[in-house]
Tab-separated table of C-alpha atoms and ligand atoms in Angstrom:
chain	number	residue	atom	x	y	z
A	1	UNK	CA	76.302	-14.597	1.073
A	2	UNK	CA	78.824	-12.488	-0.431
A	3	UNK	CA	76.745	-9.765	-2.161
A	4	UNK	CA	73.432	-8.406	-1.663
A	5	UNK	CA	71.810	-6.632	-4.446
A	6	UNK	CA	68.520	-8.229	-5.261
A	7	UNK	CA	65.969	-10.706	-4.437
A	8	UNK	CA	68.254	-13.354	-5.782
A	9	UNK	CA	70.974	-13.221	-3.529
A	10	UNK	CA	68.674	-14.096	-0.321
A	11	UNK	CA	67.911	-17.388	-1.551
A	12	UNK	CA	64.565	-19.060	0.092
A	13	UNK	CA	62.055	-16.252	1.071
A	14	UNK	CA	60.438	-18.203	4.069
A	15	UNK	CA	63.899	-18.629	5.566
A	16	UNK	CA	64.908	-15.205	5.375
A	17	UNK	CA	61.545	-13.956	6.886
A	18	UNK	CA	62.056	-16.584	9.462
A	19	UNK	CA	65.697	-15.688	10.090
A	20	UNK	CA	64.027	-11.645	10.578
A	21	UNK	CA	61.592	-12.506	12.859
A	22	UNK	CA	64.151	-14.138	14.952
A	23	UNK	CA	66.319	-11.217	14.945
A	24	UNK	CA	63.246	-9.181	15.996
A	25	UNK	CA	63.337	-11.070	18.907
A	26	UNK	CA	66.586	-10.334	20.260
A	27	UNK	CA	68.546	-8.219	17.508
A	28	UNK	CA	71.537	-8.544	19.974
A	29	UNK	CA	71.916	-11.987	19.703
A	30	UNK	CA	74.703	-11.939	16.957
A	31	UNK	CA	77.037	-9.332	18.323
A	32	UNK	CA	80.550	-11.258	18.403
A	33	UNK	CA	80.016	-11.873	14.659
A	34	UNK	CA	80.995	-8.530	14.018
A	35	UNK	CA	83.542	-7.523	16.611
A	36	UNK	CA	86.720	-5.709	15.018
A	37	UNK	CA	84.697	-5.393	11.712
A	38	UNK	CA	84.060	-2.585	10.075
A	39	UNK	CA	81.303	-1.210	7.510
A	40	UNK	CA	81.459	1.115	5.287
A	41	UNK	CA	78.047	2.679	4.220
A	42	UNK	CA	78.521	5.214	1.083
A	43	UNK	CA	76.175	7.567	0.130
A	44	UNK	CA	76.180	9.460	-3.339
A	45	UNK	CA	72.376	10.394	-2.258
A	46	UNK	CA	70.357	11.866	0.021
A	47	UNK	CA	68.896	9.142	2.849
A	48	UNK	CA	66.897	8.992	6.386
A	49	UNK	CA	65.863	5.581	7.064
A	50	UNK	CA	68.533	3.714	5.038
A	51	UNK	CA	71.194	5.733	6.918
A	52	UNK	CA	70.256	5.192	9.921
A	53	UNK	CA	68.891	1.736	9.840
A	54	UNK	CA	71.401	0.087	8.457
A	55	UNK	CA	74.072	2.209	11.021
A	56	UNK	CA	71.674	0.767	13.546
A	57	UNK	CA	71.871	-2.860	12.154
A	58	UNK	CA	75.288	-2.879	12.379
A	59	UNK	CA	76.001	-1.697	15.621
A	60	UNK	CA	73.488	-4.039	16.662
A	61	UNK	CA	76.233	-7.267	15.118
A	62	UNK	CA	78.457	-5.307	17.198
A	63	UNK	CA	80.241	-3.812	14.233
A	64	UNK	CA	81.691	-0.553	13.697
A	65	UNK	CA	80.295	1.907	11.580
A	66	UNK	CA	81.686	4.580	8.898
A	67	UNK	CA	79.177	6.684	7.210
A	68	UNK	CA	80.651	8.417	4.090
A	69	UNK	CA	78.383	11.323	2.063
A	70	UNK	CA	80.222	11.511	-1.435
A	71	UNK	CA	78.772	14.798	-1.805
A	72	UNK	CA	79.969	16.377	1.655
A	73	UNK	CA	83.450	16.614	1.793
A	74	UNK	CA	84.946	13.962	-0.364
A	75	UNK	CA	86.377	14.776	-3.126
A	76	UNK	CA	84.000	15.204	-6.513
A	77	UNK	CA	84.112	12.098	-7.884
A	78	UNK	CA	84.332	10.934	-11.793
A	79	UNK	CA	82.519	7.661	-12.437
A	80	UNK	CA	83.292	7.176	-16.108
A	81	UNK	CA	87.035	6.114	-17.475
A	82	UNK	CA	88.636	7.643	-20.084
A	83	UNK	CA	87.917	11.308	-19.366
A	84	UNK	CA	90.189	13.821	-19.387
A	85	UNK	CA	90.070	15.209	-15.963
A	86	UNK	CA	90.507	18.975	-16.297
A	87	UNK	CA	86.956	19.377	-14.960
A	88	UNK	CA	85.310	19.956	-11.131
A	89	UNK	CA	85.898	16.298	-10.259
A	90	UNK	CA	89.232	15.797	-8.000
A	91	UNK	CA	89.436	11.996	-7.770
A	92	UNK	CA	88.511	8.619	-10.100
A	93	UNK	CA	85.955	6.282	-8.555
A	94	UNK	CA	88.648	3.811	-9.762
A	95	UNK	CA	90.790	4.875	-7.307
A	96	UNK	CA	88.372	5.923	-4.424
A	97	UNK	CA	86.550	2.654	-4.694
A	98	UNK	CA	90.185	0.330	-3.529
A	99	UNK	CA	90.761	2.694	-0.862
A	100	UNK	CA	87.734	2.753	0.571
A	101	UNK	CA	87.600	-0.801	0.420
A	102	UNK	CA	91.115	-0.741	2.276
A	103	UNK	CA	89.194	0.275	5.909
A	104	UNK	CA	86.707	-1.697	5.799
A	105	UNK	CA	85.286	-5.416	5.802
A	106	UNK	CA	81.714	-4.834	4.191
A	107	UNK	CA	80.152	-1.770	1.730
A	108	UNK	CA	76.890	-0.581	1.125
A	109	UNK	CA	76.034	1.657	-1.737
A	110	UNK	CA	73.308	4.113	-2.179
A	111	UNK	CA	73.722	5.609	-5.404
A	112	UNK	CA	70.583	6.759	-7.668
A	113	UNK	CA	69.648	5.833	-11.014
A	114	UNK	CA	70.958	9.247	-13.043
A	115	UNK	CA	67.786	8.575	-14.854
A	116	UNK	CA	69.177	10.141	-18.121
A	117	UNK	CA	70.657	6.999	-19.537
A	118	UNK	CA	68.475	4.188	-19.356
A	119	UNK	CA	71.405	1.939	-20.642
A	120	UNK	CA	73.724	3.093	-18.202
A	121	UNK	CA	71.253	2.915	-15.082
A	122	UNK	CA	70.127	-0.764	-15.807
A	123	UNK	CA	73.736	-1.571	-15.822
A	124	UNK	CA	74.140	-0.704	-12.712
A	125	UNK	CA	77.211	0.896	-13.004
A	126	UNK	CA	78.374	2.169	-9.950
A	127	UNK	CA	77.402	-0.518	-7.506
A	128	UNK	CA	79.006	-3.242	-10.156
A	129	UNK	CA	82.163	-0.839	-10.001
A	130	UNK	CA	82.091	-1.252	-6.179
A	131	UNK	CA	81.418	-4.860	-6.313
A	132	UNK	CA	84.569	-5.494	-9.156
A	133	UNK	CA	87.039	-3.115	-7.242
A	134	UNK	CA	86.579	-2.912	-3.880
A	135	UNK	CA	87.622	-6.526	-2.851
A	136	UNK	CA	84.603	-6.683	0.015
A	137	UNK	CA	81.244	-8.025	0.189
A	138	UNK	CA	79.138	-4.932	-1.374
A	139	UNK	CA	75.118	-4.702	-0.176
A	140	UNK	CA	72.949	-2.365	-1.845
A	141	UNK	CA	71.074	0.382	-0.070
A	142	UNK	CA	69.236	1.518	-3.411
A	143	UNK	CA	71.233	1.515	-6.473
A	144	UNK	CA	70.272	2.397	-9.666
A	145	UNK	CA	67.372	-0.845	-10.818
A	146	UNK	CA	66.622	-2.171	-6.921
A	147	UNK	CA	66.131	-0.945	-3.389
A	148	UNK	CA	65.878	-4.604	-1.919
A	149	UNK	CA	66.829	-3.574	1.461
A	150	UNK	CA	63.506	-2.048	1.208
A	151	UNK	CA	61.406	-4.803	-0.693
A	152	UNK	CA	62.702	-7.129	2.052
A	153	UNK	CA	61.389	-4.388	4.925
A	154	UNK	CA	58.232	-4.855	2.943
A	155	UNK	CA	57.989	-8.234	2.909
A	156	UNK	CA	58.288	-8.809	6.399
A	157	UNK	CA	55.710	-6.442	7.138
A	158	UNK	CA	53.029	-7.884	5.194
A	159	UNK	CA	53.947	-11.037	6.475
A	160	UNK	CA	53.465	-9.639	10.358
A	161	UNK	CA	49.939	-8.292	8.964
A	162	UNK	CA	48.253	-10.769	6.656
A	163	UNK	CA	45.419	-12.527	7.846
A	164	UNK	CA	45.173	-14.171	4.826
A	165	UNK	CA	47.722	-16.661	3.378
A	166	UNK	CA	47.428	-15.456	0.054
A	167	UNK	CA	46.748	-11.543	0.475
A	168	UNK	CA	46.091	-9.907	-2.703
A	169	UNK	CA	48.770	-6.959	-2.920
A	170	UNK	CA	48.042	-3.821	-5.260
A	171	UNK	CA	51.088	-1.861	-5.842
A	172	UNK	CA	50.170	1.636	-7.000
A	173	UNK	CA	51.406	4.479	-9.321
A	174	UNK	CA	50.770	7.959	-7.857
A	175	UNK	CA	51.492	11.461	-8.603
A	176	UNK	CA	54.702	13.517	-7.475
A	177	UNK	CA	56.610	16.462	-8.198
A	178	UNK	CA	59.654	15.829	-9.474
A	179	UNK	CA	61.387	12.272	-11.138
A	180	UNK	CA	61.994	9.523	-9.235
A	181	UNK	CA	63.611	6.547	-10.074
A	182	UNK	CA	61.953	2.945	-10.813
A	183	UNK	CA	63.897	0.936	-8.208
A	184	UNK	CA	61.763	1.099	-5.621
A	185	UNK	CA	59.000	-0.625	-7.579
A	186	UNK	CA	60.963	-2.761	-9.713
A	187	UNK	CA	62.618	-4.109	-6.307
A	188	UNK	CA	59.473	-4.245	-4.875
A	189	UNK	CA	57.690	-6.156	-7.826
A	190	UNK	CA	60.851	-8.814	-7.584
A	191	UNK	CA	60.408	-9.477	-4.364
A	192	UNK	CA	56.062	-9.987	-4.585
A	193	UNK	CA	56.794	-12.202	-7.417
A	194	UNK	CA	59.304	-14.227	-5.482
A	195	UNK	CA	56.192	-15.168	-2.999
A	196	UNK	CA	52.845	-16.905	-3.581
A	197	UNK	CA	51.040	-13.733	-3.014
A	198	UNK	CA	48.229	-11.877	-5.558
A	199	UNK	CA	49.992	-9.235	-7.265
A	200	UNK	CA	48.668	-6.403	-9.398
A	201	UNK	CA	50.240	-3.778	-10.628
A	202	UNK	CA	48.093	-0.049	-11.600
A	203	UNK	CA	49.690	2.834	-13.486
A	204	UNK	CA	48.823	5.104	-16.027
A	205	UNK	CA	49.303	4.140	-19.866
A	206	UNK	CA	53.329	5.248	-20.430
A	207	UNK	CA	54.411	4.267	-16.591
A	208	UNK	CA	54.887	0.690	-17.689
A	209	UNK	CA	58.117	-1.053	-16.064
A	210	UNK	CA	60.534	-2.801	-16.647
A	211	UNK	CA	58.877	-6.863	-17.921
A	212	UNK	CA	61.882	-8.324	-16.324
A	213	UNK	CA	60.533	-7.042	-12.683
A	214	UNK	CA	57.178	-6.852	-13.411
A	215	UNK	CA	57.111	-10.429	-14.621
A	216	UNK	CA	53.950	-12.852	-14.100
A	217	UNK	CA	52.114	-9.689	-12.233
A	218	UNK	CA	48.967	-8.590	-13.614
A	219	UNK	CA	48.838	-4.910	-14.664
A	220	UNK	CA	45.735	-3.125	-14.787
A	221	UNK	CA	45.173	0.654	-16.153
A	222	UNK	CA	42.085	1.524	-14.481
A	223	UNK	CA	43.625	1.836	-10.332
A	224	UNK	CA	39.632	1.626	-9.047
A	225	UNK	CA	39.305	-1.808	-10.114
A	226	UNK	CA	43.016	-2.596	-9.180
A	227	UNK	CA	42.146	-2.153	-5.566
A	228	UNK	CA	38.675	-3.878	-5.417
A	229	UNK	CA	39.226	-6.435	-2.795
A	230	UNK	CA	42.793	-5.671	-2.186
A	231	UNK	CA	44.652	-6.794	1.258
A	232	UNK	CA	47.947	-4.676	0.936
A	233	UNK	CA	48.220	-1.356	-1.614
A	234	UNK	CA	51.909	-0.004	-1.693
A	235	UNK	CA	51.864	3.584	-3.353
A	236	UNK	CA	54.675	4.601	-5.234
A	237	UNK	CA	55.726	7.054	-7.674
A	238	UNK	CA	57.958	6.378	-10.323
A	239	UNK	CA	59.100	7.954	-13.639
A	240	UNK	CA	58.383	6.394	-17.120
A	241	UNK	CA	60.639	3.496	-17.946
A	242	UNK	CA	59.543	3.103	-21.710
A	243	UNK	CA	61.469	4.249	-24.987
A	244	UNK	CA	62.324	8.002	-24.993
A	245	UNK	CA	60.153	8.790	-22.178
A	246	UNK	CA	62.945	7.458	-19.811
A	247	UNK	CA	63.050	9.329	-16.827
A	248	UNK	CA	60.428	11.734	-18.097
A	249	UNK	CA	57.148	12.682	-15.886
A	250	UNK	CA	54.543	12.216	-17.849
A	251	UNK	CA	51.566	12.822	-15.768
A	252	UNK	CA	51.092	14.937	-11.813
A	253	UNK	CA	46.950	13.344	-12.015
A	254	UNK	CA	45.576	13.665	-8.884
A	255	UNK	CA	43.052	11.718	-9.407
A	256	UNK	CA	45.739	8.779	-8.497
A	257	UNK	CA	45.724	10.260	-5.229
A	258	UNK	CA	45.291	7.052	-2.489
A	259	UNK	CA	42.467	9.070	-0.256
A	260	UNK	CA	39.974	7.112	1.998
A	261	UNK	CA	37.221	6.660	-1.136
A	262	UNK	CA	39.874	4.524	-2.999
A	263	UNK	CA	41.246	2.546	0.509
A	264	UNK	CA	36.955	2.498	0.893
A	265	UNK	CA	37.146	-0.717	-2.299
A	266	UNK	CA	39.847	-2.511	-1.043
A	267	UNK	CA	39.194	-5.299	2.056
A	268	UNK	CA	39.874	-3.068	4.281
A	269	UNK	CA	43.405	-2.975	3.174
A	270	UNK	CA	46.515	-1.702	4.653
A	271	UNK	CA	48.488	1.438	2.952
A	272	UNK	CA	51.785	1.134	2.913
A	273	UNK	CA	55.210	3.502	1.292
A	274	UNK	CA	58.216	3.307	1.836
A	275	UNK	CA	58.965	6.731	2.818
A	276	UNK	CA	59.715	9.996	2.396
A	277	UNK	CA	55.991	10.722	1.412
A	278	UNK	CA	54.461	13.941	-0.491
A	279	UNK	CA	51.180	14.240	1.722
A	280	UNK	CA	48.361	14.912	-0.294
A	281	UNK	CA	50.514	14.266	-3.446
A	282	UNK	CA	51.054	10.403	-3.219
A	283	UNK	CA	48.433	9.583	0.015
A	284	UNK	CA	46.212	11.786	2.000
A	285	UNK	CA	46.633	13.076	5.577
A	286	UNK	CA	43.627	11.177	7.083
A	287	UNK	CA	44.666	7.971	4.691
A	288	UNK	CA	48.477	7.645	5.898
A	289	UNK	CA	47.111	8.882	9.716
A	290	UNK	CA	44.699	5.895	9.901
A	291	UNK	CA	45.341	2.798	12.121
A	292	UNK	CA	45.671	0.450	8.909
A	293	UNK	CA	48.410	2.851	7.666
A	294	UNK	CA	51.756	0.701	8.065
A	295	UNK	CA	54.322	3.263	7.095
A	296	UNK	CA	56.092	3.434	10.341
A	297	UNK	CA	56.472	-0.256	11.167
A	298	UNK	CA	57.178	-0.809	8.009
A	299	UNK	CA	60.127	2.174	8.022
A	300	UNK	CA	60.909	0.066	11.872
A	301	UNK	CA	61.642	-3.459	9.596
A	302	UNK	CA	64.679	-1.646	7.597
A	303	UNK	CA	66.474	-2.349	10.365
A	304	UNK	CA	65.768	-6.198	10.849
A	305	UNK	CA	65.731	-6.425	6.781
A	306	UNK	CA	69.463	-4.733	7.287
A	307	UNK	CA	70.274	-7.018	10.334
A	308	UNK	CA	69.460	-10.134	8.298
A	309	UNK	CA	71.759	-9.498	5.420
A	310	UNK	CA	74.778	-7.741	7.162
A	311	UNK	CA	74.495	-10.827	9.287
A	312	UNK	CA	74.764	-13.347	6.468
A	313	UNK	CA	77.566	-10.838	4.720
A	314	UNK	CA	79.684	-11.443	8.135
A	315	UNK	CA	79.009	-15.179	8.235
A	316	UNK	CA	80.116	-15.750	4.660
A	317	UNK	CA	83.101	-13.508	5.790
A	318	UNK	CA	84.120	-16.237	8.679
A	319	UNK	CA	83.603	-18.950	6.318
A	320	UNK	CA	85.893	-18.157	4.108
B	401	AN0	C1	63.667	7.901	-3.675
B	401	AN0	C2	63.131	6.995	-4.763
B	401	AN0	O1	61.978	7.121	-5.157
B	401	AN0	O2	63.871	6.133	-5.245
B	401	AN0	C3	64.020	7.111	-2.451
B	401	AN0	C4	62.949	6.236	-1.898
B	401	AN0	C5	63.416	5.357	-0.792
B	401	AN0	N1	62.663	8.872	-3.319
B	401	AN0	C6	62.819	10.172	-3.505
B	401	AN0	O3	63.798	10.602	-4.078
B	401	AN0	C7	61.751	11.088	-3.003
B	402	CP	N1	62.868	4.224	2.349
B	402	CP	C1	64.127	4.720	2.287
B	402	CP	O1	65.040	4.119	1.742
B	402	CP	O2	64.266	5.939	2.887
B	402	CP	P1	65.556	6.863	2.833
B	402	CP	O3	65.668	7.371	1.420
B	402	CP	O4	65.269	7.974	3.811
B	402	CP	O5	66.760	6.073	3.210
């Protein structure tokens, strides 16, 4: 493997989960693979679990680690050619991207869909910049479309938890604050479409996503009968996707609110998010305290997910 960006570059699903559980096992099994490597994890947003799972993953392949924040104490950086630089930003990403890629052997990127330019955020700009120009391996750890870092966390943990071969996963819209982007559950949809699973989809009218993620799942406006009999529901805000709504909240309805009367039609169904969580916004206290609440396993798989793929990254590194 020589990039990691979406469900695509993982290849078979059953392999990869198998490959994870292994890890699991003994996540020290790998660690002269990376000795005298180096990654290079660069955030131009804010991060928890990503940060330090990923550090963690690392270290466990024996690797060395550099964590760089764009936004604390590099250099303001300008991300689009051609501008005339007489502005707050010291230094090109054209030239930052080389030298970063200079100390290191592998990259991961966190950097946000801008959410203003719908154009610009689907084309992945940034991470493609890093992948063109920094002459290493480049692994995603949420870029602008995808979070599959996450969507692979996620698969693995409904694949520790189903009882059922084909569970019946609802992933659903609920209310929040503030704009978030759509990679989360466009990655997320990928990824459920790339198994055998049942997959439904519940949003308000306005919140639909992008048909190229969404793909063969069903989507269903009304969320009550969305959960009805469901296995797995995976709560997640997003902002609207379609025409000039792009990045636009549209609706804070509490009534999308996953409390314990909605988790009360589902089979007894797990909850699941992939963290940080508005309490009481997206899921309710006693819903996300519960025993089937998964959210902290789940958060515990982003560092096998992370494992998996910085161990392929190093292996395709040593074949070449
Ligand atoms: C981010 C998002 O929705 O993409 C990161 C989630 C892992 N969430 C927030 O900004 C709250
Ligand atoms: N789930 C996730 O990616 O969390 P962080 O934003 O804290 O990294």
């Amino acid at each position: 493997m020589n990039k990691f960006t979406s469900v695509n570059d993982i290849g078979d699903l059953k392999r990869a989960v198998a490959e994870a559980f292994e890890i699991k096992k003994n996540r020290f099994a790998h660690t002269a693979l990376g000795k005298n490597r180096t990654a290079m994890l660069v955030f131009f947003n804010s991060s928890l679990r990503t940060r330090l799972s990923t550090q963690k993953a690392a270290m466990n392949l024996g690797m060395n680690v550099m964590v760089l924040d764009v936004n604390q104490g590099a250099w303001k950086l300008e991300t689009e050619r051609g501008v005339v630089m007489d502005g707050d930003k010291a230094e090109h990403i054209l030239e930052a991207i080389p030298v970063m890629g200079s100390y290191c052997d592998i990259i991961g990127v966190r950097a946000f869909a801008g959410l203003k330019d719908r154009q610009a955020d689907y084309e992945e700009r940034i991470i493609n910049q890093f992948i063109e120009y920094s002459g290493r391996p480049v692994f995603s750890m949420e870029a602008a479309t995808r979070h599959p870092l996450q969507s692979f966390a996620d698969l693995i943990t409904i694949e520790e938890h189903k009882t059922k071969p084909r569970p019946k996963v609802v992933m659903s819209w609920a209310p929040h604050p503030n704009a978030l982007p759509q990679a989360v559950p466009n990655s997320f949809a990928e990824w459920m479409n790339a198994t055998d699973y049942e997959f439904v989809i519940t949003h308000p009218e306005g919140y639909e996503l992008d048909p190229q993620f969404t793909g063969h799942a069903r989507i269903e406006y009304d969320q009550r009968k969305a959960l009805e009999g469901a296995d797995f529901v995976y709560a997640k805000n997003w902002s609207a996707y379609a025409g000039d709504n792009y990045g636009k909240v549209l609706s804070r309805d509490r009534s999308w609110t996953i409390d314990a009367e909605k988790m009360s039609l589902t089979d007894n169904a797990f909850f699941m998010h992939c963290l940080p969580v508005r309490r009481n916004m997206i899921v309710t206290d006693e819903v996300i305290e519960s025993e089937r609440s998964l959210v902290i396993p789940e958060a515990a798989n982003r560092e096998i997910s992370a494992e998996v793929v910085i161990k392929r990254l190093l292996e395709g590194l040593n074949n070449e």
